[in-house]
Short mmCIF file of C-alpha atoms and ligand atoms in Angstrom, two decimals:
data_model
loop_
_atom_site.label_atom_id
_atom_site.label_comp_id
_atom_site.label_asym_id
_atom_site.label_seq_id
_atom_site.Cartn_x
_atom_site.Cartn_y
_atom_site.Cartn_z
CA MET P 7 35.22 26.28 -4.10
CA LYS P 8 37.08 24.74 -6.84
CA LYS P 9 35.58 24.33 -10.39
CA TYR P 10 35.75 21.99 -13.04
CA ARG P 11 36.02 21.62 -16.72
CA ILE P 12 33.08 19.49 -17.80
CA ALA P 13 32.48 17.82 -21.18
CA VAL P 14 29.10 16.14 -22.24
CA ALA P 15 29.32 13.50 -25.02
CA GLY P 16 26.18 12.76 -26.36
CA ALA P 17 24.68 16.03 -25.51
CA THR P 18 22.03 16.42 -28.17
CA GLY P 19 20.47 12.83 -26.91
CA ALA P 20 17.66 12.23 -24.14
CA VAL P 21 20.00 11.48 -21.63
CA GLY P 22 22.70 14.16 -22.75
CA ARG P 23 19.99 17.00 -22.42
CA GLU P 24 18.98 15.81 -18.92
CA MET P 25 22.81 15.92 -17.87
CA ILE P 26 23.03 19.46 -18.78
CA LYS P 27 19.89 20.33 -16.78
CA MET P 28 21.21 18.33 -13.79
CA LEU P 29 24.58 20.10 -13.96
CA GLU P 30 22.37 23.67 -13.98
CA ASN P 31 19.96 22.34 -11.40
CA ARG P 32 22.36 21.13 -8.81
CA ASN P 33 24.81 24.11 -9.33
CA PHE P 34 27.78 21.74 -10.36
CA PRO P 35 31.05 23.84 -9.73
CA VAL P 36 31.54 24.38 -13.66
CA GLU P 37 34.40 26.22 -14.88
CA SER P 38 33.75 25.61 -18.45
CA VAL P 39 31.90 23.46 -20.34
CA LYS P 40 31.61 22.00 -23.78
CA PHE P 41 28.88 19.74 -25.66
CA LEU P 42 29.85 17.09 -27.82
CA ALA P 43 28.03 15.10 -30.32
CA SER P 44 28.35 13.45 -33.77
CA GLU P 45 28.43 15.58 -37.15
CA ARG P 46 24.85 15.18 -37.24
CA SER P 47 24.59 17.66 -34.64
CA ALA P 48 27.85 19.44 -34.53
CA GLY P 49 27.19 22.98 -35.11
CA SER P 50 23.61 23.19 -33.44
CA LYS P 51 23.24 25.28 -30.26
CA LEU P 52 22.43 24.03 -26.37
CA THR P 53 21.98 26.43 -23.82
CA PHE P 54 23.42 26.29 -20.50
CA ASN P 55 22.90 28.50 -17.61
CA GLY P 56 21.45 30.82 -19.69
CA LYS P 57 24.32 31.14 -22.41
CA GLU P 58 24.38 29.58 -25.84
CA TYR P 59 26.90 27.06 -26.87
CA THR P 60 27.75 25.36 -30.24
CA VAL P 61 27.63 21.76 -30.13
CA GLU P 62 31.21 20.45 -31.35
CA LEU P 63 32.32 17.11 -32.98
CA LEU P 64 33.21 14.38 -30.36
CA THR P 65 37.15 13.67 -31.21
CA LYS P 66 39.54 11.41 -29.42
CA ASP P 67 41.69 14.63 -28.05
CA GLY P 68 38.31 16.11 -26.27
CA GLY P 69 39.77 14.98 -22.70
CA LYS P 70 42.98 16.94 -23.01
CA ASP P 71 41.32 20.15 -21.44
CA THR P 72 38.76 18.33 -19.49
CA ASP P 73 38.50 17.13 -15.73
CA ILE P 74 35.31 15.27 -15.99
CA ALA P 75 33.26 13.89 -19.09
CA LEU P 76 29.72 12.70 -18.79
CA PHE P 77 29.41 10.24 -21.69
CA SER P 78 25.87 9.18 -23.03
CA ALA P 79 26.47 8.39 -26.85
CA GLY P 80 26.15 4.77 -26.99
CA GLY P 81 28.37 1.75 -26.35
CA SER P 82 30.65 1.78 -29.60
CA VAL P 83 31.14 5.56 -29.37
CA SER P 84 32.41 4.94 -25.73
CA LYS P 85 34.52 2.08 -26.43
CA GLU P 86 36.18 4.18 -29.29
CA PHE P 87 36.65 7.45 -27.33
CA ALA P 88 36.44 6.84 -23.62
CA PRO P 89 39.96 5.23 -23.40
CA HIS P 90 41.37 8.37 -25.14
CA PHE P 91 39.92 10.87 -22.48
CA ALA P 92 41.11 8.40 -19.76
CA ALA P 93 44.66 8.69 -21.01
CA ASP P 94 44.58 12.22 -20.90
CA GLY P 95 43.65 12.41 -17.29
CA CYS P 96 40.00 13.24 -17.59
CA PHE P 97 37.34 10.97 -15.62
CA VAL P 98 35.05 9.53 -17.79
CA ILE P 99 31.33 8.48 -16.26
CA ASP P 100 29.83 6.52 -19.19
CA ASN P 101 26.06 5.62 -19.31
CA SER P 102 26.35 2.75 -21.94
CA SER P 103 26.80 -0.87 -21.11
CA ALA P 104 30.10 -0.78 -22.71
CA TRP P 105 32.41 -0.97 -19.70
CA ARG P 106 29.75 -1.91 -16.88
CA MET P 107 31.26 -5.41 -16.40
CA GLU P 108 35.14 -4.65 -16.98
CA LYS P 109 36.57 -5.95 -13.87
CA GLU P 110 38.69 -2.76 -13.41
CA VAL P 111 35.81 -0.39 -13.89
CA PRO P 112 33.78 0.74 -10.89
CA LEU P 113 29.74 0.71 -11.56
CA VAL P 114 28.58 2.99 -9.04
CA VAL P 115 25.22 4.24 -7.63
CA PRO P 116 26.51 6.74 -5.17
CA GLU P 117 24.03 5.72 -2.19
CA VAL P 118 25.26 2.11 -2.56
CA ASN P 119 29.00 1.70 -3.33
CA PRO P 120 30.79 5.29 -3.57
CA GLY P 121 34.04 3.64 -2.02
CA ASP P 122 34.48 1.81 -5.50
CA LEU P 123 35.38 5.31 -6.82
CA LYS P 124 39.27 5.61 -7.01
CA LYS P 125 41.91 8.04 -8.35
CA ASP P 126 43.42 5.73 -10.77
CA LYS P 127 40.10 4.33 -12.14
CA LYS P 128 39.32 7.09 -14.69
CA ILE P 129 36.46 5.27 -16.70
CA ILE P 130 33.31 4.94 -14.34
CA ALA P 131 30.42 3.17 -15.41
CA ASN P 132 26.69 4.21 -14.62
CA PRO P 133 24.51 1.40 -14.15
CA ASN P 134 21.69 0.20 -16.56
CA CYS P 135 18.58 2.42 -15.65
CA SER P 136 16.49 -0.27 -14.29
CA THR P 137 19.26 -1.77 -12.00
CA ILE P 138 19.99 1.84 -10.34
CA GLN P 139 16.63 2.28 -9.13
CA MET P 140 16.38 -1.27 -7.75
CA ALA P 141 19.91 -1.15 -6.08
CA ALA P 142 19.03 2.02 -4.29
CA ALA P 143 15.98 0.16 -2.88
CA LEU P 144 17.52 -3.10 -1.93
CA LYS P 145 20.72 -1.28 -0.24
CA PRO P 146 19.12 -0.70 3.14
CA LEU P 147 17.21 -3.70 3.25
CA HIS P 148 20.16 -5.86 2.29
CA ASP P 149 22.37 -4.00 4.92
CA PHE P 150 19.87 -5.27 7.49
CA ALA P 151 18.26 -8.48 6.42
CA LYS P 152 20.66 -9.62 3.39
CA VAL P 153 18.83 -10.18 0.27
CA LYS P 154 19.12 -13.73 -0.80
CA ARG P 155 16.93 -13.78 -3.87
CA VAL P 156 15.23 -11.11 -6.10
CA ILE P 157 12.43 -11.62 -8.51
CA VAL P 158 11.64 -8.59 -10.57
CA SER P 159 9.34 -7.23 -13.64
CA THR P 160 9.75 -4.13 -14.72
CA TYR P 161 7.41 -1.56 -16.58
CA GLN P 162 10.05 0.35 -18.60
CA ALA P 163 9.29 3.93 -20.21
CA VAL P 164 9.97 4.43 -24.02
CA SER P 165 12.44 7.28 -23.15
CA GLY P 166 14.57 4.30 -21.94
CA ALA P 167 15.19 3.82 -25.91
CA GLY P 168 16.19 7.50 -26.48
CA GLN P 169 14.80 10.14 -28.29
CA LYS P 170 13.56 7.64 -31.14
CA GLY P 171 11.76 5.59 -28.38
CA ILE P 172 9.89 8.94 -27.25
CA THR P 173 9.05 9.85 -30.90
CA GLU P 174 7.49 6.51 -31.76
CA LEU P 175 5.27 6.45 -28.99
CA ALA P 176 4.12 10.03 -29.68
CA GLU P 177 3.65 9.70 -33.45
CA GLN P 178 1.77 6.36 -32.99
CA SER P 179 -0.48 7.61 -30.28
CA LYS P 180 -1.37 10.88 -32.47
CA ALA P 181 -2.23 8.77 -35.49
CA TRP P 182 -4.45 6.47 -33.25
CA ALA P 183 -6.32 9.41 -31.94
CA LYS P 184 -6.83 10.67 -35.13
CA GLY P 185 -7.84 7.57 -36.68
CA GLU P 186 -5.23 7.54 -39.01
CA GLU P 187 -3.15 4.55 -40.05
CA ILE P 188 -0.75 3.88 -37.30
CA PRO P 189 2.92 4.18 -38.13
CA ALA P 190 4.85 0.91 -38.18
CA ALA P 191 7.27 0.02 -35.45
CA SER P 192 11.05 0.91 -36.07
CA LYS P 193 12.59 1.46 -32.75
CA PHE P 194 10.68 -1.16 -31.07
CA GLN P 195 9.86 -4.72 -32.24
CA TYR P 196 6.14 -4.39 -32.47
CA ARG P 197 3.63 -1.35 -31.97
CA ILE P 198 4.17 0.25 -28.49
CA ALA P 199 1.09 2.42 -28.36
CA PHE P 200 -1.74 0.73 -26.51
CA ASN P 201 0.62 -2.29 -26.11
CA LEU P 202 3.17 -4.09 -23.86
CA ILE P 203 6.46 -5.60 -25.51
CA PRO P 204 7.97 -8.14 -22.98
CA GLN P 205 11.45 -7.77 -24.77
CA ILE P 206 14.12 -5.29 -24.14
CA ASP P 207 17.15 -5.98 -26.15
CA VAL P 208 18.15 -9.32 -27.90
CA PHE P 209 17.63 -12.82 -26.24
CA ASP P 210 20.50 -14.83 -25.00
CA GLU P 211 20.96 -18.53 -25.02
CA TYR P 212 18.81 -19.00 -21.78
CA ASP P 213 16.10 -17.04 -23.10
CA TYR P 214 16.55 -14.17 -20.85
CA THR P 215 17.31 -10.64 -22.66
CA LYS P 216 20.21 -8.82 -22.22
CA GLU P 217 18.41 -6.09 -20.42
CA GLU P 218 17.39 -8.85 -17.88
CA LEU P 219 20.77 -10.33 -17.65
CA LYS P 220 21.92 -6.60 -16.82
CA MET P 221 19.81 -6.44 -13.85
CA THR P 222 21.18 -9.74 -12.53
CA ASN P 223 24.84 -9.26 -13.24
CA GLU P 224 25.00 -5.56 -12.37
CA THR P 225 23.30 -5.67 -9.09
CA LYS P 226 25.85 -8.38 -7.81
CA LYS P 227 28.77 -5.91 -8.75
CA ILE P 228 27.04 -2.77 -7.19
CA MET P 229 26.06 -4.44 -4.20
CA GLY P 230 29.49 -6.31 -4.01
CA ASP P 231 27.89 -9.50 -3.20
CA ASP P 232 27.92 -12.43 -5.72
CA SER P 233 25.32 -14.66 -3.84
CA ILE P 234 22.41 -12.39 -4.58
CA MET P 235 20.31 -14.03 -7.18
CA VAL P 236 18.25 -12.00 -9.54
CA SER P 237 15.70 -13.25 -12.29
CA ALA P 238 14.11 -10.37 -14.30
CA THR P 239 11.40 -9.97 -16.72
CA CYS P 240 11.93 -6.70 -18.61
CA VAL P 241 8.92 -5.26 -20.41
CA ARG P 242 8.64 -1.91 -22.50
CA VAL P 243 5.13 -0.24 -21.68
CA PRO P 244 3.74 2.81 -23.32
CA VAL P 245 4.70 5.49 -20.88
CA PHE P 246 7.01 8.38 -21.86
CA ARG P 247 9.04 8.68 -18.80
CA SER P 248 10.05 6.90 -15.58
CA HIS P 249 10.40 3.02 -14.74
CA SER P 250 8.46 1.26 -12.46
CA GLU P 251 9.25 -2.29 -10.94
CA SER P 252 7.59 -4.82 -9.11
CA VAL P 253 9.89 -6.43 -6.92
CA TRP P 254 9.93 -9.64 -4.71
CA ILE P 255 12.73 -10.32 -2.25
CA GLU P 256 13.67 -13.34 0.04
CA THR P 257 15.81 -12.22 2.90
CA GLU P 258 18.27 -14.47 5.20
CA LYS P 259 16.80 -12.58 8.26
CA PRO P 260 13.32 -12.02 8.76
CA LEU P 261 12.23 -8.44 7.73
CA SER P 262 8.67 -7.29 8.24
CA PRO P 263 6.78 -4.35 6.01
CA GLU P 264 7.00 -2.11 9.26
CA LYS P 265 10.79 -2.43 9.48
CA ALA P 266 11.52 -2.22 5.69
CA LYS P 267 9.46 1.13 5.73
CA GLU P 268 11.42 2.38 8.48
CA LEU P 269 14.80 1.50 6.72
CA LEU P 270 13.78 2.90 3.52
CA SER P 271 12.29 6.06 4.78
CA LYS P 272 15.74 6.86 6.24
CA ALA P 273 17.60 5.93 3.17
CA GLU P 274 19.25 8.34 1.48
CA GLY P 275 17.61 9.20 -2.04
CA ILE P 276 14.54 7.13 -1.25
CA GLU P 277 11.35 8.23 -0.50
CA VAL P 278 8.48 5.76 0.69
CA ILE P 279 4.90 6.58 -0.72
CA ASP P 280 2.62 3.91 0.94
CA ASP P 281 -0.64 4.51 2.36
CA ALA P 282 -2.87 1.96 0.81
CA ALA P 283 -6.20 3.29 2.80
CA ASN P 284 -5.81 6.45 1.09
CA LYS P 285 -4.65 5.17 -2.30
CA LYS P 286 -1.01 6.33 -2.19
CA TYR P 287 1.48 4.74 -3.95
CA PRO P 288 4.18 5.81 -6.57
CA MET P 289 3.40 6.06 -10.30
CA PRO P 290 5.62 7.20 -13.11
CA LEU P 291 3.41 10.22 -13.89
CA ASP P 292 4.58 11.42 -10.32
CA ALA P 293 8.07 10.52 -10.59
CA GLU P 294 8.62 12.44 -13.83
CA GLY P 295 11.44 14.94 -13.28
CA LYS P 296 12.11 13.94 -9.62
CA GLN P 297 15.38 13.14 -8.17
CA VAL P 298 14.56 10.65 -5.93
CA THR P 299 13.61 6.69 -6.07
CA TYR P 300 10.05 6.04 -4.76
CA VAL P 301 9.04 3.03 -2.96
CA GLY P 302 5.56 1.56 -2.00
CA ARG P 303 3.03 -1.23 -1.68
CA ILE P 304 5.37 -2.56 0.67
CA ARG P 305 3.91 -5.87 1.91
CA LYS P 306 4.60 -9.29 3.27
CA ASP P 307 4.50 -12.01 0.67
CA ILE P 308 1.36 -14.20 1.49
CA SER P 309 2.67 -17.03 -0.60
CA ASN P 310 5.75 -17.57 1.24
CA ALA P 311 6.13 -18.90 4.91
CA GLY P 312 9.73 -17.69 4.88
CA ASN P 313 11.08 -14.33 4.59
CA GLY P 314 9.34 -12.83 1.48
CA LEU P 315 8.70 -9.26 0.96
CA THR P 316 7.24 -7.39 -2.04
CA PHE P 317 7.08 -4.01 -3.13
CA TRP P 318 7.04 -1.33 -5.78
CA VAL P 319 9.79 1.00 -7.11
CA VAL P 320 9.43 3.78 -9.55
CA SER P 321 12.16 6.34 -10.68
CA ASP P 322 12.77 8.65 -13.47
CA ASN P 323 14.90 6.68 -15.98
CA LEU P 324 16.41 9.85 -17.50
CA LEU P 325 17.46 11.31 -13.93
CA LYS P 326 18.21 8.52 -11.34
CA GLY P 327 18.35 5.96 -14.14
CA ALA P 328 20.81 8.04 -15.96
CA ALA P 329 21.58 11.76 -15.91
CA LEU P 330 21.21 12.27 -12.25
CA ASN P 331 23.07 9.36 -10.98
CA ALA P 332 26.18 10.43 -13.58
CA VAL P 333 26.12 13.98 -11.93
CA GLN P 334 26.08 12.39 -8.37
CA ILE P 335 29.21 10.23 -9.35
CA ALA P 336 30.93 13.39 -10.38
CA GLU P 337 29.87 15.11 -7.14
CA THR P 338 31.19 12.21 -5.24
CA LEU P 339 34.60 12.19 -7.19
CA ILE P 340 34.71 15.91 -5.62
CA LYS P 341 33.64 15.42 -2.19
CA ASN P 342 36.08 12.42 -1.69
CA GLU P 343 38.87 14.64 -3.18
CA ILE P 344 39.34 12.15 -6.01
CA VAL P 345 39.22 14.65 -8.92
N1 LIG M 8 17.39 6.51 -22.05
C1 LIG M 8 17.63 6.04 -21.00
O1 LIG M 8 16.72 5.93 -20.09
C2 LIG M 8 19.17 5.90 -20.74
C3 LIG M 8 19.39 5.35 -19.32
C4 LIG M 8 20.60 4.95 -19.00
C5 LIG M 8 21.44 4.81 -20.01
N2 LIG M 8 21.45 5.17 -21.37
C6 LIG M 8 22.51 5.07 -22.22
O2 LIG M 8 22.57 6.35 -22.46
C7 LIG M 8 23.28 6.56 -23.98
C8 LIG M 8 22.48 7.47 -24.88
O3 LIG M 8 21.00 7.07 -24.59
P1 LIG M 8 20.04 8.30 -25.35
O4 LIG M 8 18.76 7.87 -24.72
O5 LIG M 8 20.43 9.66 -24.49
O6 LIG M 8 20.15 8.05 -26.82
P2 LIG M 8 19.82 9.26 -27.79
O7 LIG M 8 18.71 9.97 -27.29
O8 LIG M 8 19.38 8.28 -29.14
O9 LIG M 8 21.18 10.02 -28.00
C9 LIG M 8 22.36 9.53 -28.59
C10 LIG M 8 23.48 10.67 -28.40
O10 LIG M 8 24.44 10.08 -28.74
C11 LIG M 8 25.25 10.97 -29.75
N3 LIG M 8 26.05 10.22 -30.76
C12 LIG M 8 25.63 9.20 -31.55
N4 LIG M 8 26.63 8.75 -32.23
C13 LIG M 8 27.66 9.40 -31.99
C14 LIG M 8 28.94 9.45 -32.51
N5 LIG M 8 29.35 8.62 -33.31
N6 LIG M 8 29.80 10.52 -31.87
C15 LIG M 8 29.45 11.32 -30.98
N7 LIG M 8 28.01 11.40 -30.77
C16 LIG M 8 27.51 10.41 -31.04
C17 LIG M 8 23.91 11.56 -30.43
O11 LIG M 8 24.48 12.73 -31.12
P3 LIG M 8 23.71 13.21 -32.63
O12 LIG M 8 22.86 14.20 -32.11
O13 LIG M 8 24.93 14.05 -33.22
O14 LIG M 8 23.27 11.80 -33.18
C18 LIG M 8 22.98 11.78 -29.29
O15 LIG M 8 23.72 13.17 -28.68
C19 LIG M 8 22.76 4.85 -24.68
O16 LIG M 8 24.08 4.09 -24.46
C20 LIG M 8 22.03 4.42 -23.78
O17 LIG M 8 22.03 3.14 -23.60
C21 LIG M 8 20.19 5.55 -21.58
#
């Protein structure tokens, strides 16, 4: 089997570390690997398949000897470095929001729109974490009944804000448990321990946040259907890992809960946990470290005489929401003989 030269940019971050684990875990065909970060971490060590590697400084010529680069070093870094990697013939799979809405850049969830990957599109965007898991769940329902409208509320883990988000919840919780003064908020707008914050990213002129608008705009692009309307409320919750979503949809064709369960059960990358009588439904603790998107609480909307359905979606934001989806894009490039 052919093997590939891989780079991970932002390798020391919350997502980068999961990318390394995904490459190992999925036996990715790696010929060589290099781990890149800023001068803060250059020189530190990371382990891959039992071998120790020294983290190198990310530079503009990093794509010269690389077939596929997985980027998770933030938007401005990606804007600066990804075009140089791409110009050197390297495929860049980028986790930031820098390229997602560029017309020429594919925005891909492999179970939904693998056909958007092309040989001449060297920069590929990984969608927003909340959007990936929702799109994966919507796709089989949309194919059957055409989704017209989505109203979603998210319950997003602190790891969605990177390593600093994880540390902030841990430090505040530890201080609370010891009866000490709780450290002030720094990564988040307010204290996150034992609280909820209905703001992720900044507000726009319509009083939606940028995170909410990502769910609106990216869903249309991934599904290839501009007519799908999405209104999101994104909330940060004191959970370390895995995002949860309460999703309401209106479909053009009638869609019973039984049919939705059948469609979702057959869909790639989806697992249905839905047994109300036995208190079985997906929860973030169960999704941690898992490579699937869970759907449960599937039921008819009793407030809507039309075609309303409501359900609950949970997935590991660092895996399907980031590292796993990125590695699956790389696997699809190989499978479809694009790289
Ligand atoms: N966390 C999630 O659930 C999630 C999901 C989807 C997408 N994303 C996106 O993925 C990206 C990374 O997120 P994260 O959560 O992993 O953040 P993080 O934990 O803060 O990690 C950031 C990484 O980027 C590196 N970096 C920062 N500035 C750099 C520079 N100038 N040159 C080279 N490397 C640089 C850091 O290296 P140093 O160690 O040298 O600082 C670190 O490896 C962001 O764009 C984020 O929006 C995150």
